[in-house]
PDB file of C-alpha atoms and ligand atoms in Angstrom:
ATOM      1  CA  MET A   1       0.000   0.000   0.000  1.00  0.00           C
ATOM      2  CA  THR A   2       1.693   3.174  -1.186  1.00  0.00           C
ATOM      3  CA  ASN A   3       0.973   6.850  -0.624  1.00  0.00           C
ATOM      4  CA  LEU A   4      -0.591   6.284   2.787  1.00  0.00           C
ATOM      5  CA  LEU A   5       0.689   9.674   3.894  1.00  0.00           C
ATOM      6  CA  HIS A   6      -0.661  11.521   0.853  1.00  0.00           C
ATOM      7  CA  ASP A   7      -3.929   9.630   0.891  1.00  0.00           C
ATOM      8  CA  PRO A   8      -4.489   8.344   4.427  1.00  0.00           C
ATOM      9  CA  LYS A   9      -6.811   5.351   4.482  1.00  0.00           C
ATOM     10  CA  ILE A  10      -8.067   5.789   8.042  1.00  0.00           C
ATOM     11  CA  ILE A  11     -11.138   7.938   8.674  1.00  0.00           C
ATOM     12  CA  VAL A  12     -11.604   8.558  12.404  1.00  0.00           C
ATOM     13  CA  ALA A  13     -15.290   8.738  13.392  1.00  0.00           C
ATOM     14  CA  LEU A  14     -15.867  11.815  15.555  1.00  0.00           C
ATOM     15  CA  ASP A  15     -18.864  10.388  17.409  1.00  0.00           C
ATOM     16  CA  TYR A  16     -19.137  13.192  19.977  1.00  0.00           C
ATOM     17  CA  ALA A  17     -21.968  15.392  21.221  1.00  0.00           C
ATOM     18  CA  ASP A  18     -20.041  18.663  21.407  1.00  0.00           C
ATOM     19  CA  ALA A  19     -17.110  20.548  19.886  1.00  0.00           C
ATOM     20  CA  ALA A  20     -14.931  20.530  23.005  1.00  0.00           C
ATOM     21  CA  SER A  21     -14.929  16.722  23.265  1.00  0.00           C
ATOM     22  CA  ALA A  22     -14.278  16.335  19.552  1.00  0.00           C
ATOM     23  CA  LEU A  23     -11.469  18.906  19.538  1.00  0.00           C
ATOM     24  CA  LYS A  24      -9.802  17.270  22.530  1.00  0.00           C
ATOM     25  CA  LEU A  25      -9.337  14.194  20.342  1.00  0.00           C
ATOM     26  CA  VAL A  26      -8.626  16.036  17.087  1.00  0.00           C
ATOM     27  CA  ASN A  27      -5.808  18.008  18.717  1.00  0.00           C
ATOM     28  CA  GLN A  28      -4.036  14.712  19.433  1.00  0.00           C
ATOM     29  CA  LEU A  29      -4.330  13.380  15.863  1.00  0.00           C
ATOM     30  CA  ASP A  30      -2.160  13.912  12.794  1.00  0.00           C
ATOM     31  CA  PRO A  31      -3.820  14.941   9.493  1.00  0.00           C
ATOM     32  CA  ALA A  32      -1.084  13.115   7.570  1.00  0.00           C
ATOM     33  CA  LEU A  33      -2.300   9.832   9.083  1.00  0.00           C
ATOM     34  CA  CYS A  34      -6.076  10.145   9.054  1.00  0.00           C
ATOM     35  CA  ARG A  35      -9.184  11.935   7.947  1.00  0.00           C
ATOM     36  CA  LEU A  36     -12.188  12.713  10.153  1.00  0.00           C
ATOM     37  CA  LYS A  37     -15.841  11.698   9.857  1.00  0.00           C
ATOM     38  CA  VAL A  38     -18.468  14.103  11.159  1.00  0.00           C
ATOM     39  CA  GLY A  39     -21.959  12.658  11.380  1.00  0.00           C
ATOM     40  CA  LYS A  40     -25.438  13.896  12.184  1.00  0.00           C
ATOM     41  CA  GLU A  41     -24.986  14.168  15.970  1.00  0.00           C
ATOM     42  CA  LEU A  42     -21.888  16.348  15.966  1.00  0.00           C
ATOM     43  CA  PHE A  43     -22.876  18.379  12.907  1.00  0.00           C
ATOM     44  CA  THR A  44     -26.304  19.150  14.346  1.00  0.00           C
ATOM     45  CA  ALA A  45     -24.733  20.215  17.624  1.00  0.00           C
ATOM     46  CA  VAL A  46     -21.844  22.297  16.333  1.00  0.00           C
ATOM     47  CA  GLY A  47     -22.688  23.416  12.795  1.00  0.00           C
ATOM     48  CA  PRO A  48     -20.683  24.236   9.679  1.00  0.00           C
ATOM     49  CA  GLN A  49     -18.084  26.473  11.338  1.00  0.00           C
ATOM     50  CA  PHE A  50     -16.697  23.413  13.032  1.00  0.00           C
ATOM     51  CA  ILE A  51     -16.163  21.701   9.671  1.00  0.00           C
ATOM     52  CA  GLU A  52     -14.243  24.724   8.445  1.00  0.00           C
ATOM     53  CA  GLN A  53     -12.185  24.635  11.633  1.00  0.00           C
ATOM     54  CA  LEU A  54     -11.202  21.003  10.960  1.00  0.00           C
ATOM     55  CA  SER A  55     -10.317  21.858   7.355  1.00  0.00           C
ATOM     56  CA  ARG A  56      -8.141  24.778   8.506  1.00  0.00           C
ATOM     57  CA  ALA A  57      -6.274  22.258  10.681  1.00  0.00           C
ATOM     58  CA  ASN A  58      -5.570  20.360   7.412  1.00  0.00           C
ATOM     59  CA  PHE A  59      -7.863  17.423   8.105  1.00  0.00           C
ATOM     60  CA  GLY A  60      -9.874  15.953   5.245  1.00  0.00           C
ATOM     61  CA  VAL A  61     -13.484  15.764   6.415  1.00  0.00           C
ATOM     62  CA  PHE A  62     -16.032  13.111   5.473  1.00  0.00           C
ATOM     63  CA  LEU A  63     -19.393  14.811   6.101  1.00  0.00           C
ATOM     64  CA  ASP A  64     -21.582  11.784   6.852  1.00  0.00           C
ATOM     65  CA  LEU A  65     -25.059  13.336   6.655  1.00  0.00           C
ATOM     66  CA  LYS A  66     -26.555  10.703   4.308  1.00  0.00           C
ATOM     67  CA  PHE A  67     -28.771  13.097   2.351  1.00  0.00           C
ATOM     68  CA  HIS A  68     -32.075  11.562   1.217  1.00  0.00           C
ATOM     69  CA  ASP A  69     -34.750  13.883  -0.169  1.00  0.00           C
ATOM     70  CA  ILE A  70     -36.177  15.095  -3.466  1.00  0.00           C
ATOM     71  CA  PRO A  71     -33.449  15.623  -6.105  1.00  0.00           C
ATOM     72  CA  ASN A  72     -33.539  19.434  -5.979  1.00  0.00           C
ATOM     73  CA  THR A  73     -33.164  19.511  -2.190  1.00  0.00           C
ATOM     74  CA  VAL A  74     -30.365  16.944  -2.158  1.00  0.00           C
ATOM     75  CA  ALA A  75     -28.538  18.830  -4.918  1.00  0.00           C
ATOM     76  CA  LYS A  76     -28.677  22.039  -2.894  1.00  0.00           C
ATOM     77  CA  ALA A  77     -27.545  20.268   0.261  1.00  0.00           C
ATOM     78  CA  CYS A  78     -24.610  18.774  -1.684  1.00  0.00           C
ATOM     79  CA  SER A  79     -23.669  22.227  -3.001  1.00  0.00           C
ATOM     80  CA  ALA A  80     -23.749  23.626   0.516  1.00  0.00           C
ATOM     81  CA  ALA A  81     -21.624  20.744   1.832  1.00  0.00           C
ATOM     82  CA  SER A  82     -19.144  21.123  -1.029  1.00  0.00           C
ATOM     83  CA  ASN A  83     -18.829  24.820  -0.226  1.00  0.00           C
ATOM     84  CA  LEU A  84     -17.646  23.869   3.260  1.00  0.00           C
ATOM     85  CA  GLY A  85     -14.567  22.351   1.666  1.00  0.00           C
ATOM     86  CA  VAL A  86     -15.233  18.779   2.796  1.00  0.00           C
ATOM     87  CA  TRP A  87     -13.209  15.931   1.287  1.00  0.00           C
ATOM     88  CA  MET A  88     -16.149  13.476   1.034  1.00  0.00           C
ATOM     89  CA  LEU A  89     -19.922  13.541   1.475  1.00  0.00           C
ATOM     90  CA  ASN A  90     -22.729  11.038   1.050  1.00  0.00           C
ATOM     91  CA  VAL A  91     -26.350  10.442   0.091  1.00  0.00           C
ATOM     92  CA  HIS A  92     -28.708   7.445   0.339  1.00  0.00           C
ATOM     93  CA  ALA A  93     -28.723   5.353  -2.834  1.00  0.00           C
ATOM     94  CA  SER A  94     -32.364   4.487  -2.104  1.00  0.00           C
ATOM     95  CA  GLY A  95     -33.184   8.114  -2.977  1.00  0.00           C
ATOM     96  CA  GLY A  96     -32.961   6.850  -6.558  1.00  0.00           C
ATOM     97  CA  LEU A  97     -31.059   7.478  -9.781  1.00  0.00           C
ATOM     98  CA  GLU A  98     -32.442  10.940 -10.421  1.00  0.00           C
ATOM     99  CA  MET A  99     -31.586  12.079  -6.900  1.00  0.00           C
ATOM    100  CA  MET A 100     -28.031  10.759  -7.162  1.00  0.00           C
ATOM    101  CA  GLU A 101     -27.562  12.321 -10.602  1.00  0.00           C
ATOM    102  CA  ALA A 102     -28.718  15.664  -9.189  1.00  0.00           C
ATOM    103  CA  ALA A 103     -26.194  15.274  -6.374  1.00  0.00           C
ATOM    104  CA  ARG A 104     -23.451  14.423  -8.911  1.00  0.00           C
ATOM    105  CA  THR A 105     -24.242  17.490 -11.005  1.00  0.00           C
ATOM    106  CA  ALA A 106     -24.207  19.732  -7.941  1.00  0.00           C
ATOM    107  CA  VAL A 107     -20.881  18.411  -6.690  1.00  0.00           C
ATOM    108  CA  ASN A 108     -19.345  18.675 -10.176  1.00  0.00           C
ATOM    109  CA  ALA A 109     -20.411  22.313 -10.304  1.00  0.00           C
ATOM    110  CA  SER A 110     -18.655  23.115  -7.030  1.00  0.00           C
ATOM    111  CA  SER A 111     -15.135  24.468  -6.965  1.00  0.00           C
ATOM    112  CA  THR A 112     -14.035  21.842  -4.430  1.00  0.00           C
ATOM    113  CA  LYS A 113     -15.501  18.651  -6.001  1.00  0.00           C
ATOM    114  CA  PRO A 114     -15.444  16.396  -2.938  1.00  0.00           C
ATOM    115  CA  LEU A 115     -15.813  12.646  -3.318  1.00  0.00           C
ATOM    116  CA  LEU A 116     -19.497  11.754  -3.474  1.00  0.00           C
ATOM    117  CA  ILE A 117     -20.525   8.332  -2.207  1.00  0.00           C
ATOM    118  CA  ALA A 118     -23.781   6.576  -1.317  1.00  0.00           C
ATOM    119  CA  VAL A 119     -25.109   4.417   1.478  1.00  0.00           C
ATOM    120  CA  THR A 120     -26.714   1.256   0.091  1.00  0.00           C
ATOM    121  CA  VAL A 121     -28.530  -0.594   2.911  1.00  0.00           C
ATOM    122  CA  LEU A 122     -27.876   0.530   6.473  1.00  0.00           C
ATOM    123  CA  THR A 123     -26.075  -2.300   8.254  1.00  0.00           C
ATOM    124  CA  SER A 124     -28.520  -1.917  11.124  1.00  0.00           C
ATOM    125  CA  MET A 125     -31.171  -3.363   8.774  1.00  0.00           C
ATOM    126  CA  ASN A 126     -31.668  -7.110   8.531  1.00  0.00           C
ATOM    127  CA  GLN A 127     -33.610  -9.132   5.972  1.00  0.00           C
ATOM    128  CA  GLN A 128     -36.839  -8.989   7.969  1.00  0.00           C
ATOM    129  CA  GLN A 129     -36.665  -5.208   8.341  1.00  0.00           C
ATOM    130  CA  LEU A 130     -35.962  -4.855   4.634  1.00  0.00           C
ATOM    131  CA  ASN A 131     -39.057  -6.949   3.866  1.00  0.00           C
ATOM    132  CA  GLN A 132     -41.090  -4.748   6.251  1.00  0.00           C
ATOM    133  CA  ILE A 133     -40.363  -1.687   4.112  1.00  0.00           C
ATOM    134  CA  GLY A 134     -41.432  -3.538   0.976  1.00  0.00           C
ATOM    135  CA  VAL A 135     -38.146  -4.856  -0.422  1.00  0.00           C
ATOM    136  CA  VAL A 136     -38.876  -8.405  -1.551  1.00  0.00           C
ATOM    137  CA  GLY A 137     -35.421  -9.524  -2.753  1.00  0.00           C
ATOM    138  CA  ASP A 138     -32.601 -10.698  -0.523  1.00  0.00           C
ATOM    139  CA  LEU A 139     -30.414  -8.191   1.264  1.00  0.00           C
ATOM    140  CA  ALA A 140     -27.129  -8.926  -0.533  1.00  0.00           C
ATOM    141  CA  THR A 141     -28.795  -8.566  -3.930  1.00  0.00           C
ATOM    142  CA  HIS A 142     -30.388  -5.298  -2.824  1.00  0.00           C
ATOM    143  CA  VAL A 143     -26.979  -3.975  -1.712  1.00  0.00           C
ATOM    144  CA  LEU A 144     -25.464  -4.907  -5.078  1.00  0.00           C
ATOM    145  CA  ASN A 145     -28.350  -3.384  -7.043  1.00  0.00           C
ATOM    146  CA  LEU A 146     -28.089  -0.111  -5.124  1.00  0.00           C
ATOM    147  CA  ALA A 147     -24.300  -0.083  -5.567  1.00  0.00           C
ATOM    148  CA  LYS A 148     -24.761  -0.584  -9.332  1.00  0.00           C
ATOM    149  CA  LEU A 149     -27.305   2.250  -9.405  1.00  0.00           C
ATOM    150  CA  THR A 150     -24.765   4.410  -7.560  1.00  0.00           C
ATOM    151  CA  GLN A 151     -22.182   3.637 -10.211  1.00  0.00           C
ATOM    152  CA  GLN A 152     -24.697   4.349 -12.977  1.00  0.00           C
ATOM    153  CA  ALA A 153     -25.220   7.802 -11.459  1.00  0.00           C
ATOM    154  CA  GLU A 154     -21.427   8.238 -11.651  1.00  0.00           C
ATOM    155  CA  LEU A 155     -20.948   8.620  -7.930  1.00  0.00           C
ATOM    156  CA  ASP A 156     -17.489   7.795  -6.622  1.00  0.00           C
ATOM    157  CA  GLY A 157     -18.379   4.843  -4.414  1.00  0.00           C
ATOM    158  CA  VAL A 158     -20.394   3.411  -1.546  1.00  0.00           C
ATOM    159  CA  VAL A 159     -20.223   2.779   2.174  1.00  0.00           C
ATOM    160  CA  CYS A 160     -20.249  -0.972   2.796  1.00  0.00           C
ATOM    161  CA  SER A 161     -19.241  -3.674   5.220  1.00  0.00           C
ATOM    162  CA  ALA A 162     -15.711  -4.925   4.619  1.00  0.00           C
ATOM    163  CA  LEU A 163     -17.356  -8.337   4.298  1.00  0.00           C
ATOM    164  CA  GLU A 164     -19.152  -7.067   1.171  1.00  0.00           C
ATOM    165  CA  ALA A 165     -16.032  -5.373  -0.216  1.00  0.00           C
ATOM    166  CA  SER A 166     -14.587  -8.311  -2.192  1.00  0.00           C
ATOM    167  CA  MET A 167     -17.869  -8.935  -3.988  1.00  0.00           C
ATOM    168  CA  LEU A 168     -18.452  -5.233  -4.715  1.00  0.00           C
ATOM    169  CA  ARG A 169     -14.842  -4.728  -5.831  1.00  0.00           C
ATOM    170  CA  GLN A 170     -15.183  -7.636  -8.236  1.00  0.00           C
ATOM    171  CA  LYS A 171     -18.517  -6.447  -9.663  1.00  0.00           C
ATOM    172  CA  LEU A 172     -17.836  -2.704  -9.746  1.00  0.00           C
ATOM    173  CA  GLY A 173     -14.195  -2.467 -10.754  1.00  0.00           C
ATOM    174  CA  THR A 174     -11.005  -1.068  -9.316  1.00  0.00           C
ATOM    175  CA  GLU A 175     -11.878   2.630  -9.474  1.00  0.00           C
ATOM    176  CA  PHE A 176     -15.022   2.465  -7.328  1.00  0.00           C
ATOM    177  CA  CYS A 177     -14.436   3.764  -3.808  1.00  0.00           C
ATOM    178  CA  LEU A 178     -15.436   1.398  -0.972  1.00  0.00           C
ATOM    179  CA  VAL A 179     -15.617   2.969   2.485  1.00  0.00           C
ATOM    180  CA  THR A 180     -15.873   0.369   5.229  1.00  0.00           C
ATOM    181  CA  PRO A 181     -16.787   0.731   8.925  1.00  0.00           C
ATOM    182  CA  GLY A 182     -16.796  -2.220  11.351  1.00  0.00           C
ATOM    183  CA  ILE A 183     -12.993  -2.294  11.536  1.00  0.00           C
ATOM    184  CA  ARG A 184     -11.139  -3.579  14.583  1.00  0.00           C
ATOM    185  CA  PRO A 185      -7.387  -4.058  14.995  1.00  0.00           C
ATOM    186  CA  ALA A 186      -6.425  -7.636  15.821  1.00  0.00           C
ATOM    187  CA  ASN A 187      -7.229  -8.421  19.494  1.00  0.00           C
ATOM    188  CA  ALA A 188      -9.218  -5.186  19.989  1.00  0.00           C
ATOM    189  CA  ASN A 189     -12.574  -4.898  21.764  1.00  0.00           C
ATOM    190  CA  GLN A 190     -15.401  -5.389  19.231  1.00  0.00           C
ATOM    191  CA  ASP A 191     -17.747  -3.010  21.143  1.00  0.00           C
ATOM    192  CA  ASP A 192     -21.235  -3.315  19.616  1.00  0.00           C
ATOM    193  CA  GLN A 193     -19.969  -4.268  16.135  1.00  0.00           C
ATOM    194  CA  SER A 194     -20.863  -7.873  15.402  1.00  0.00           C
ATOM    195  CA  ARG A 195     -19.042  -8.505  12.114  1.00  0.00           C
ATOM    196  CA  VAL A 196     -15.578  -6.967  12.349  1.00  0.00           C
ATOM    197  CA  VAL A 197     -12.554  -7.132  10.067  1.00  0.00           C
ATOM    198  CA  THR A 198      -8.955  -6.066  10.761  1.00  0.00           C
ATOM    199  CA  PRO A 199      -7.602  -3.003   8.924  1.00  0.00           C
ATOM    200  CA  LYS A 200      -5.193  -4.989   6.773  1.00  0.00           C
ATOM    201  CA  ASP A 201      -7.779  -7.635   5.877  1.00  0.00           C
ATOM    202  CA  ALA A 202     -10.302  -4.930   4.930  1.00  0.00           C
ATOM    203  CA  LEU A 203      -7.794  -3.302   2.565  1.00  0.00           C
ATOM    204  CA  ASN A 204      -6.908  -6.708   1.133  1.00  0.00           C
ATOM    205  CA  MET A 205     -10.616  -7.389   0.597  1.00  0.00           C
ATOM    206  CA  GLY A 206     -10.869  -4.266  -1.528  1.00  0.00           C
ATOM    207  CA  ALA A 207     -11.698  -1.445   0.896  1.00  0.00           C
ATOM    208  CA  SER A 208     -10.472   1.985  -0.163  1.00  0.00           C
ATOM    209  CA  TYR A 209     -10.932   3.722   3.202  1.00  0.00           C
ATOM    210  CA  LEU A 210     -11.544   2.458   6.739  1.00  0.00           C
ATOM    211  CA  VAL A 211     -13.917   4.198   9.161  1.00  0.00           C
ATOM    212  CA  ILE A 212     -12.613   3.618  12.675  1.00  0.00           C
ATOM    213  CA  GLY A 213     -14.069   5.080  15.863  1.00  0.00           C
ATOM    214  CA  ARG A 214     -13.628   3.665  19.343  1.00  0.00           C
ATOM    215  CA  PRO A 215     -10.338   1.793  18.843  1.00  0.00           C
ATOM    216  CA  ILE A 216      -8.862   5.295  18.416  1.00  0.00           C
ATOM    217  CA  THR A 217     -11.269   7.635  20.226  1.00  0.00           C
ATOM    218  CA  LEU A 218     -11.307   5.579  23.449  1.00  0.00           C
ATOM    219  CA  ALA A 219      -7.593   4.721  23.441  1.00  0.00           C
ATOM    220  CA  THR A 220      -5.487   5.985  26.324  1.00  0.00           C
ATOM    221  CA  ASP A 221      -3.166   7.444  23.705  1.00  0.00           C
ATOM    222  CA  PRO A 222      -5.204   8.067  20.524  1.00  0.00           C
ATOM    223  CA  LEU A 223      -2.208   9.108  18.424  1.00  0.00           C
ATOM    224  CA  GLN A 224      -0.326   5.935  19.310  1.00  0.00           C
ATOM    225  CA  ALA A 225      -3.447   3.893  18.503  1.00  0.00           C
ATOM    226  CA  LEU A 226      -3.720   5.680  15.147  1.00  0.00           C
ATOM    227  CA  ILE A 227      -0.034   5.113  14.374  1.00  0.00           C
ATOM    228  CA  ALA A 228      -0.323   1.425  15.294  1.00  0.00           C
ATOM    229  CA  ILE A 229      -3.325   0.949  12.993  1.00  0.00           C
ATOM    230  CA  HIS A 230      -1.655   2.989  10.258  1.00  0.00           C
ATOM    231  CA  ASN A 231       1.408   0.732  10.498  1.00  0.00           C
ATOM    232  CA  GLN A 232      -0.829  -2.347  10.205  1.00  0.00           C
ATOM    233  CA  CYS A 233      -2.119  -0.973   6.889  1.00  0.00           C
ATOM    234  CA  VAL A 234       1.289  -0.674   5.231  1.00  0.00           C
TER     235      VAL A 234
HETATM  236  O1  C5P B 301     -16.488   3.020  17.068  1.00  0.00           O
HETATM  237  P1  C5P B 301     -16.678   2.341  15.734  1.00  0.00           P
HETATM  238  O2  C5P B 301     -15.360   2.020  15.027  1.00  0.00           O
HETATM  239  O3  C5P B 301     -17.585   1.138  15.833  1.00  0.00           O
HETATM  240  O4  C5P B 301     -17.413   3.434  14.854  1.00  0.00           O
HETATM  241  C1  C5P B 301     -17.781   3.174  13.542  1.00  0.00           C
HETATM  242  C2  C5P B 301     -18.377   4.397  12.905  1.00  0.00           C
HETATM  243  O5  C5P B 301     -18.885   4.009  11.635  1.00  0.00           O
HETATM  244  C3  C5P B 301     -19.560   5.011  13.661  1.00  0.00           C
HETATM  245  O6  C5P B 301     -19.571   6.413  13.365  1.00  0.00           O
HETATM  246  C4  C5P B 301     -20.743   4.322  13.049  1.00  0.00           C
HETATM  247  O7  C5P B 301     -21.912   5.089  13.134  1.00  0.00           O
HETATM  248  C5  C5P B 301     -20.279   4.226  11.595  1.00  0.00           C
HETATM  249  N1  C5P B 301     -20.941   3.195  10.814  1.00  0.00           N
HETATM  250  C6  C5P B 301     -20.960   1.840  11.174  1.00  0.00           C
HETATM  251  N2  C5P B 301     -21.585   0.942  10.381  1.00  0.00           N
HETATM  252  C7  C5P B 301     -22.165   1.344   9.259  1.00  0.00           C
HETATM  253  C8  C5P B 301     -22.163   2.662   8.877  1.00  0.00           C
HETATM  254  C9  C5P B 301     -21.526   3.581   9.689  1.00  0.00           C
HETATM  255  O8  C5P B 301     -20.393   1.466  12.190  1.00  0.00           O
HETATM  256  N3  C5P B 301     -22.721   0.451   8.472  1.00  0.00           N
END
């Protein structure tokens, strides 16, 4: 794995309720070794200025707001997110082809052109829950169909389980970006993740980027934890 310093593969999940807690961690991390994921909780609490603050500190930011709305609204949200200078943002593939194409057009029109990816099926959903919302096919097929639709809309990739990465990499080609959570270093606590994969295995299975939270955020020394995981990826 080359260019890890120019294109760090680790995305640290900033799952915090306020700016002070998030910054306490961020100030210990190195932007050459990781990017940062800001999701709905932190973004709703702290707002766009915080994203700009992270960017000024040279961190690439994955704005994980999973937009899902009518095409015009999603396009405008994607423009607004792009204007914050984020590195990556996402939408729900189940918003449909037209919605994703509108998002693509909006991001292409921005001066920053962040990576634009889609969520296929939330990993909190099981087969029964999928059936309850009217999806009749099996879950794996639904994930693949939504990933193909994402590619048809010319988005850059999808969020997926590392366990789906080999199959998606094979079906969708080498250029498609696969962002995988559920990563745990060998011998680490699994927390509430049930299907975990080590960083190196995830990359070998075709993952492009690894979303990692608690193994870094709860470490006694987060920078050392980040460095150790980074070294496992080389
Ligand atoms: O602490 P941990 O490494 O489990 O955090 C993983 C991060 O990835 C969290 O922000 C979680 O919400 C997110 N995520 C996930 N599984 C998904 C999608 C996102 O764990 N399928």
